[in-house]
Amino acid sequence: MRQQRNISLLLVGCLLFASFTGCGKKQAESSQETVSVNDSSSAVEQTTKESIPLKDASPSSDPKMVITIDTVEISEEELKAQDYIVTLHVNLEKNAGISYSEWGLSYDERCEVMADTDGLSYNTVYAFSESKPFLWTAWSGGAQISTSESAILNFNMKLPEDATTGDFFPVKYESVSLADKPHKWSDGEHDWVALDAVSWNDGGVKVVVSAD
């Protein structure tokens, strides 16, 4: 009987060890993919260390917020003139006080994406995946700007040179945060994801017939 108990305990220990090492491996792989970011990372790291309490009730203001990715229509002639580079924005169209977020973007694998945070009101950081067309992003903003409606990320997307009329290159919001955890949207008091108060509109680039 004691021998069976010892064997059971040994099996449990092995399972726990395997679970622990597997988790560590996943975190390590994630940290290897999220390679590096811009100079605002320290501000975001500080924000992530702060505890954000979850309230039971929705905020008294409009309990919905909307993230919209631009949809750009452009002709083949315009694309060629721009060296096949199109600028898009991720906009916070309805913001009732968000001060911190983490989320992701996926884009067409035929494209190259270059993120740009110049001129933004938010302290935005981002990191590209090394294995798929995907980037993680996070931003924090002070109370004085957290209710403004503005772009939270700008990026340039280079389309393939064989792009033709009718082609569409999607850019999609992804509800995952850094380290592949659920996306985060907080005003410092409310967890908007838990309140089911976050919605979004995907975008992309569509090649159309020239208007001329």
PDB file of C-alpha atoms in Angstrom:
ATOM      1  CA  MET A   1       0.000   0.000   0.000  1.00  0.00           C
ATOM      2  CA  ARG A   2       2.787   2.415   0.936  1.00  0.00           C
ATOM      3  CA  GLN A   3       4.607   1.513  -2.262  1.00  0.00           C
ATOM      4  CA  GLN A   4       1.507   2.348  -4.352  1.00  0.00           C
ATOM      5  CA  ARG A   5       1.113   5.656  -2.502  1.00  0.00           C
ATOM      6  CA  ASN A   6       4.752   6.521  -3.165  1.00  0.00           C
ATOM      7  CA  ILE A   7       4.326   5.718  -6.853  1.00  0.00           C
ATOM      8  CA  SER A   8       1.208   7.940  -7.003  1.00  0.00           C
ATOM      9  CA  LEU A   9       3.038  10.804  -5.343  1.00  0.00           C
ATOM     10  CA  LEU A  10       5.923  10.360  -7.756  1.00  0.00           C
ATOM     11  CA  LEU A  11       3.547  10.510 -10.739  1.00  0.00           C
ATOM     12  CA  VAL A  12       1.897  13.671  -9.406  1.00  0.00           C
ATOM     13  CA  GLY A  13       5.312  15.232  -8.899  1.00  0.00           C
ATOM     14  CA  CYS A  14       6.311  14.360 -12.453  1.00  0.00           C
ATOM     15  CA  LEU A  15       3.110  15.886 -13.843  1.00  0.00           C
ATOM     16  CA  LEU A  16       3.632  19.087 -11.874  1.00  0.00           C
ATOM     17  CA  PHE A  17       7.245  19.287 -13.024  1.00  0.00           C
ATOM     18  CA  ALA A  18       6.220  18.731 -16.651  1.00  0.00           C
ATOM     19  CA  SER A  19       3.514  21.380 -16.360  1.00  0.00           C
ATOM     20  CA  PHE A  20       5.937  23.859 -14.820  1.00  0.00           C
ATOM     21  CA  THR A  21       8.673  23.298 -17.388  1.00  0.00           C
ATOM     22  CA  GLY A  22       6.150  23.401 -20.243  1.00  0.00           C
ATOM     23  CA  CYS A  23       4.819  26.723 -19.011  1.00  0.00           C
ATOM     24  CA  GLY A  24       8.310  28.078 -18.697  1.00  0.00           C
ATOM     25  CA  LYS A  25       9.111  26.947 -22.219  1.00  0.00           C
ATOM     26  CA  LYS A  26       5.991  28.666 -23.566  1.00  0.00           C
ATOM     27  CA  GLN A  27       6.874  31.891 -21.808  1.00  0.00           C
ATOM     28  CA  ALA A  28      10.424  31.690 -23.101  1.00  0.00           C
ATOM     29  CA  GLU A  29       9.230  31.122 -26.659  1.00  0.00           C
ATOM     30  CA  SER A  30       6.841  34.043 -26.342  1.00  0.00           C
ATOM     31  CA  SER A  31       9.567  36.303 -24.992  1.00  0.00           C
ATOM     32  CA  GLN A  32      11.819  35.315 -27.884  1.00  0.00           C
ATOM     33  CA  GLU A  33       9.134  36.238 -30.396  1.00  0.00           C
ATOM     34  CA  THR A  34       8.319  39.621 -28.896  1.00  0.00           C
ATOM     35  CA  VAL A  35      11.696  41.098 -29.784  1.00  0.00           C
ATOM     36  CA  SER A  36      11.921  44.447 -29.027  1.00  0.00           C
ATOM     37  CA  VAL A  37      10.357  47.604 -28.940  1.00  0.00           C
ATOM     38  CA  ASN A  38      10.698  51.330 -28.878  1.00  0.00           C
ATOM     39  CA  ASP A  39      11.961  53.599 -26.137  1.00  0.00           C
ATOM     40  CA  SER A  40       8.628  53.896 -24.307  1.00  0.00           C
ATOM     41  CA  SER A  41       8.839  50.328 -22.956  1.00  0.00           C
ATOM     42  CA  SER A  42       9.818  51.396 -19.447  1.00  0.00           C
ATOM     43  CA  ALA A  43       6.620  53.415 -19.090  1.00  0.00           C
ATOM     44  CA  VAL A  44       4.496  50.460 -20.155  1.00  0.00           C
ATOM     45  CA  GLU A  45       6.397  48.040 -17.946  1.00  0.00           C
ATOM     46  CA  GLN A  46       5.722  50.311 -14.983  1.00  0.00           C
ATOM     47  CA  THR A  47       2.020  50.405 -15.839  1.00  0.00           C
ATOM     48  CA  THR A  48       1.767  46.626 -16.076  1.00  0.00           C
ATOM     49  CA  LYS A  49       3.117  46.311 -12.543  1.00  0.00           C
ATOM     50  CA  GLU A  50       0.232  48.356 -11.154  1.00  0.00           C
ATOM     51  CA  SER A  51      -2.774  46.390  -9.964  1.00  0.00           C
ATOM     52  CA  ILE A  52      -6.016  47.236 -11.754  1.00  0.00           C
ATOM     53  CA  PRO A  53      -9.067  46.410  -9.624  1.00  0.00           C
ATOM     54  CA  LEU A  54     -12.164  45.047 -11.320  1.00  0.00           C
ATOM     55  CA  LYS A  55     -15.450  46.777 -10.544  1.00  0.00           C
ATOM     56  CA  ASP A  56     -18.794  44.992 -10.717  1.00  0.00           C
ATOM     57  CA  ALA A  57     -20.674  47.874 -12.304  1.00  0.00           C
ATOM     58  CA  SER A  58     -20.011  49.374 -15.714  1.00  0.00           C
ATOM     59  CA  PRO A  59     -18.629  52.924 -15.860  1.00  0.00           C
ATOM     60  CA  SER A  60     -21.266  55.635 -15.593  1.00  0.00           C
ATOM     61  CA  SER A  61     -20.224  56.986 -18.995  1.00  0.00           C
ATOM     62  CA  ASP A  62     -20.893  55.225 -22.300  1.00  0.00           C
ATOM     63  CA  PRO A  63     -20.018  51.575 -21.526  1.00  0.00           C
ATOM     64  CA  LYS A  64     -18.744  50.811 -25.014  1.00  0.00           C
ATOM     65  CA  MET A  65     -15.546  51.695 -26.811  1.00  0.00           C
ATOM     66  CA  VAL A  66     -14.623  51.117 -30.455  1.00  0.00           C
ATOM     67  CA  ILE A  67     -11.272  50.483 -32.112  1.00  0.00           C
ATOM     68  CA  THR A  68     -11.238  50.992 -35.884  1.00  0.00           C
ATOM     69  CA  ILE A  69      -8.490  50.100 -38.343  1.00  0.00           C
ATOM     70  CA  ASP A  70      -8.431  52.192 -41.518  1.00  0.00           C
ATOM     71  CA  THR A  71      -9.667  50.714 -44.773  1.00  0.00           C
ATOM     72  CA  VAL A  72      -7.810  52.391 -47.630  1.00  0.00           C
ATOM     73  CA  GLU A  73      -8.779  52.204 -51.299  1.00  0.00           C
ATOM     74  CA  ILE A  74      -5.969  52.901 -53.754  1.00  0.00           C
ATOM     75  CA  SER A  75      -5.361  52.387 -57.477  1.00  0.00           C
ATOM     76  CA  GLU A  76      -2.483  50.486 -59.058  1.00  0.00           C
ATOM     77  CA  GLU A  77      -1.100  53.770 -60.414  1.00  0.00           C
ATOM     78  CA  GLU A  78      -1.147  55.402 -56.983  1.00  0.00           C
ATOM     79  CA  LEU A  79       0.446  52.342 -55.425  1.00  0.00           C
ATOM     80  CA  LYS A  80       3.316  52.407 -57.906  1.00  0.00           C
ATOM     81  CA  ALA A  81       3.853  56.137 -57.329  1.00  0.00           C
ATOM     82  CA  GLN A  82       4.062  55.484 -53.568  1.00  0.00           C
ATOM     83  CA  ASP A  83       6.485  52.583 -53.968  1.00  0.00           C
ATOM     84  CA  TYR A  84       3.639  50.271 -52.900  1.00  0.00           C
ATOM     85  CA  ILE A  85       3.599  51.722 -49.375  1.00  0.00           C
ATOM     86  CA  VAL A  86       0.253  52.625 -47.779  1.00  0.00           C
ATOM     87  CA  THR A  87      -0.188  54.347 -44.405  1.00  0.00           C
ATOM     88  CA  LEU A  88      -2.943  53.132 -42.088  1.00  0.00           C
ATOM     89  CA  HIS A  89      -4.040  54.146 -38.601  1.00  0.00           C
ATOM     90  CA  VAL A  90      -5.585  52.328 -35.671  1.00  0.00           C
ATOM     91  CA  ASN A  91      -8.086  54.758 -34.167  1.00  0.00           C
ATOM     92  CA  LEU A  92      -9.828  54.826 -30.813  1.00  0.00           C
ATOM     93  CA  GLU A  93     -13.178  56.139 -32.015  1.00  0.00           C
ATOM     94  CA  LYS A  94     -15.068  55.898 -28.762  1.00  0.00           C
ATOM     95  CA  ASN A  95     -13.044  56.144 -25.572  1.00  0.00           C
ATOM     96  CA  ALA A  96     -14.659  56.779 -22.213  1.00  0.00           C
ATOM     97  CA  GLY A  97     -11.406  56.953 -20.304  1.00  0.00           C
ATOM     98  CA  ILE A  98      -9.091  54.091 -21.245  1.00  0.00           C
ATOM     99  CA  SER A  99      -5.588  54.657 -19.929  1.00  0.00           C
ATOM    100  CA  TYR A 100      -3.882  51.317 -20.653  1.00  0.00           C
ATOM    101  CA  SER A 101      -4.222  48.530 -23.201  1.00  0.00           C
ATOM    102  CA  GLU A 102      -2.549  45.493 -24.744  1.00  0.00           C
ATOM    103  CA  TRP A 103      -3.705  43.888 -27.987  1.00  0.00           C
ATOM    104  CA  GLY A 104      -2.503  42.563 -31.329  1.00  0.00           C
ATOM    105  CA  LEU A 105      -2.748  43.030 -35.086  1.00  0.00           C
ATOM    106  CA  SER A 106      -2.487  40.454 -37.839  1.00  0.00           C
ATOM    107  CA  TYR A 107      -1.916  41.361 -41.467  1.00  0.00           C
ATOM    108  CA  ASP A 108      -1.626  39.762 -44.886  1.00  0.00           C
ATOM    109  CA  GLU A 109       1.491  37.614 -45.119  1.00  0.00           C
ATOM    110  CA  ARG A 110       2.270  39.088 -48.549  1.00  0.00           C
ATOM    111  CA  CYS A 111       2.884  42.485 -46.972  1.00  0.00           C
ATOM    112  CA  GLU A 112       5.600  44.080 -44.898  1.00  0.00           C
ATOM    113  CA  VAL A 113       4.569  46.289 -41.989  1.00  0.00           C
ATOM    114  CA  MET A 114       6.517  49.117 -40.355  1.00  0.00           C
ATOM    115  CA  ALA A 115       4.913  50.577 -37.234  1.00  0.00           C
ATOM    116  CA  ASP A 116       5.215  54.266 -36.424  1.00  0.00           C
ATOM    117  CA  THR A 117       4.510  55.979 -33.092  1.00  0.00           C
ATOM    118  CA  ASP A 118       5.698  59.496 -33.971  1.00  0.00           C
ATOM    119  CA  GLY A 119       3.264  62.229 -32.999  1.00  0.00           C
ATOM    120  CA  LEU A 120       0.939  60.006 -30.985  1.00  0.00           C
ATOM    121  CA  SER A 121      -0.589  61.221 -27.733  1.00  0.00           C
ATOM    122  CA  TYR A 122      -0.045  57.829 -26.150  1.00  0.00           C
ATOM    123  CA  ASN A 123       3.125  56.079 -25.001  1.00  0.00           C
ATOM    124  CA  THR A 124       2.919  53.205 -27.462  1.00  0.00           C
ATOM    125  CA  VAL A 125       5.233  50.212 -27.722  1.00  0.00           C
ATOM    126  CA  TYR A 126       5.085  47.318 -30.140  1.00  0.00           C
ATOM    127  CA  ALA A 127       6.865  44.075 -31.010  1.00  0.00           C
ATOM    128  CA  PHE A 128       6.729  41.941 -34.143  1.00  0.00           C
ATOM    129  CA  SER A 129       6.396  38.175 -34.196  1.00  0.00           C
ATOM    130  CA  GLU A 130       9.306  36.347 -35.783  1.00  0.00           C
ATOM    131  CA  SER A 131       7.178  33.436 -36.987  1.00  0.00           C
ATOM    132  CA  LYS A 132       3.979  34.974 -38.391  1.00  0.00           C
ATOM    133  CA  PRO A 133       2.595  38.257 -39.799  1.00  0.00           C
ATOM    134  CA  PHE A 134       1.595  39.640 -36.427  1.00  0.00           C
ATOM    135  CA  LEU A 135       2.524  42.377 -33.993  1.00  0.00           C
ATOM    136  CA  TRP A 136       1.711  42.927 -30.345  1.00  0.00           C
ATOM    137  CA  THR A 137       1.196  46.423 -29.051  1.00  0.00           C
ATOM    138  CA  ALA A 138       0.579  48.194 -25.762  1.00  0.00           C
ATOM    139  CA  TRP A 139       0.064  51.788 -24.776  1.00  0.00           C
ATOM    140  CA  SER A 140      -0.534  53.917 -21.729  1.00  0.00           C
ATOM    141  CA  GLY A 141      -1.867  57.446 -21.464  1.00  0.00           C
ATOM    142  CA  GLY A 142      -2.303  60.004 -18.732  1.00  0.00           C
ATOM    143  CA  ALA A 143      -5.702  61.032 -17.392  1.00  0.00           C
ATOM    144  CA  GLN A 144      -5.566  64.302 -19.310  1.00  0.00           C
ATOM    145  CA  ILE A 145      -5.609  62.494 -22.658  1.00  0.00           C
ATOM    146  CA  SER A 146      -7.328  59.215 -21.848  1.00  0.00           C
ATOM    147  CA  THR A 147     -10.750  60.414 -23.027  1.00  0.00           C
ATOM    148  CA  SER A 148      -9.569  61.802 -26.357  1.00  0.00           C
ATOM    149  CA  GLU A 149     -10.440  60.136 -29.641  1.00  0.00           C
ATOM    150  CA  SER A 150      -7.267  59.714 -31.665  1.00  0.00           C
ATOM    151  CA  ALA A 151      -4.900  57.336 -33.397  1.00  0.00           C
ATOM    152  CA  ILE A 152      -3.207  54.901 -31.052  1.00  0.00           C
ATOM    153  CA  LEU A 153      -0.939  53.397 -33.716  1.00  0.00           C
ATOM    154  CA  ASN A 154       0.168  54.392 -37.204  1.00  0.00           C
ATOM    155  CA  PHE A 155       1.829  51.960 -39.545  1.00  0.00           C
ATOM    156  CA  ASN A 156       3.043  51.703 -43.122  1.00  0.00           C
ATOM    157  CA  MET A 157       2.189  48.562 -45.037  1.00  0.00           C
ATOM    158  CA  LYS A 158       4.196  47.700 -48.145  1.00  0.00           C
ATOM    159  CA  LEU A 159       2.133  45.726 -50.624  1.00  0.00           C
ATOM    160  CA  PRO A 160       3.649  43.261 -53.106  1.00  0.00           C
ATOM    161  CA  GLU A 161       4.531  44.766 -56.469  1.00  0.00           C
ATOM    162  CA  ASP A 162       2.204  42.333 -58.240  1.00  0.00           C
ATOM    163  CA  ALA A 163      -0.847  43.743 -56.415  1.00  0.00           C
ATOM    164  CA  THR A 164      -3.659  44.230 -58.926  1.00  0.00           C
ATOM    165  CA  THR A 165      -7.130  45.752 -59.057  1.00  0.00           C
ATOM    166  CA  GLY A 166      -9.531  43.784 -56.871  1.00  0.00           C
ATOM    167  CA  ASP A 167      -6.901  42.584 -54.407  1.00  0.00           C
ATOM    168  CA  PHE A 168      -7.599  43.133 -50.716  1.00  0.00           C
ATOM    169  CA  PHE A 169      -4.934  42.996 -48.020  1.00  0.00           C
ATOM    170  CA  PRO A 170      -6.639  42.677 -44.608  1.00  0.00           C
ATOM    171  CA  VAL A 171      -5.433  44.039 -41.290  1.00  0.00           C
ATOM    172  CA  LYS A 172      -7.267  42.530 -38.321  1.00  0.00           C
ATOM    173  CA  TYR A 173      -7.549  43.346 -34.645  1.00  0.00           C
ATOM    174  CA  GLU A 174      -6.540  40.373 -32.497  1.00  0.00           C
ATOM    175  CA  SER A 175      -7.839  39.972 -28.944  1.00  0.00           C
ATOM    176  CA  VAL A 176      -4.527  38.835 -27.467  1.00  0.00           C
ATOM    177  CA  SER A 177      -2.010  40.755 -25.389  1.00  0.00           C
ATOM    178  CA  LEU A 178       1.715  40.475 -24.932  1.00  0.00           C
ATOM    179  CA  ALA A 179       2.755  36.901 -24.040  1.00  0.00           C
ATOM    180  CA  ASP A 180      -0.379  35.631 -25.843  1.00  0.00           C
ATOM    181  CA  LYS A 181      -2.754  36.387 -22.977  1.00  0.00           C
ATOM    182  CA  PRO A 182      -6.224  37.956 -23.430  1.00  0.00           C
ATOM    183  CA  HIS A 183      -6.262  41.553 -24.629  1.00  0.00           C
ATOM    184  CA  LYS A 184      -6.466  44.308 -22.009  1.00  0.00           C
ATOM    185  CA  TRP A 185      -8.342  47.609 -21.892  1.00  0.00           C
ATOM    186  CA  SER A 186      -8.486  49.442 -18.565  1.00  0.00           C
ATOM    187  CA  ASP A 187      -9.273  52.899 -17.245  1.00  0.00           C
ATOM    188  CA  GLY A 188      -7.418  52.106 -14.018  1.00  0.00           C
ATOM    189  CA  GLU A 189     -10.592  50.932 -12.278  1.00  0.00           C
ATOM    190  CA  HIS A 190     -12.593  48.858 -14.753  1.00  0.00           C
ATOM    191  CA  ASP A 191     -11.591  45.844 -16.802  1.00  0.00           C
ATOM    192  CA  TRP A 192     -13.414  46.666 -20.038  1.00  0.00           C
ATOM    193  CA  VAL A 193     -12.773  43.258 -21.593  1.00  0.00           C
ATOM    194  CA  ALA A 194     -14.422  41.536 -18.610  1.00  0.00           C
ATOM    195  CA  LEU A 195     -17.345  43.952 -18.978  1.00  0.00           C
ATOM    196  CA  ASP A 196     -17.681  42.955 -22.653  1.00  0.00           C
ATOM    197  CA  ALA A 197     -17.339  46.635 -23.528  1.00  0.00           C
ATOM    198  CA  VAL A 198     -14.736  46.440 -26.293  1.00  0.00           C
ATOM    199  CA  SER A 199     -15.598  46.229 -29.989  1.00  0.00           C
ATOM    200  CA  TRP A 200     -13.565  46.733 -33.130  1.00  0.00           C
ATOM    201  CA  ASN A 201     -13.695  47.143 -36.898  1.00  0.00           C
ATOM    202  CA  ASP A 202     -11.058  45.443 -39.032  1.00  0.00           C
ATOM    203  CA  GLY A 203      -9.520  47.218 -42.002  1.00  0.00           C
ATOM    204  CA  GLY A 204      -6.941  46.834 -44.728  1.00  0.00           C
ATOM    205  CA  VAL A 205      -5.987  48.004 -48.203  1.00  0.00           C
ATOM    206  CA  LYS A 206      -8.102  47.455 -51.313  1.00  0.00           C
ATOM    207  CA  VAL A 207      -6.701  47.993 -54.802  1.00  0.00           C
ATOM    208  CA  VAL A 208      -9.364  49.687 -56.931  1.00  0.00           C
ATOM    209  CA  VAL A 209      -9.823  51.035 -60.446  1.00  0.00           C
ATOM    210  CA  SER A 210      -8.341  54.496 -60.916  1.00  0.00           C
ATOM    211  CA  ALA A 211     -10.876  57.325 -60.635  1.00  0.00           C
ATOM    212  CA  ASP A 212      -9.401  59.044 -63.722  1.00  0.00           C
TER     213      ASP A 212
END
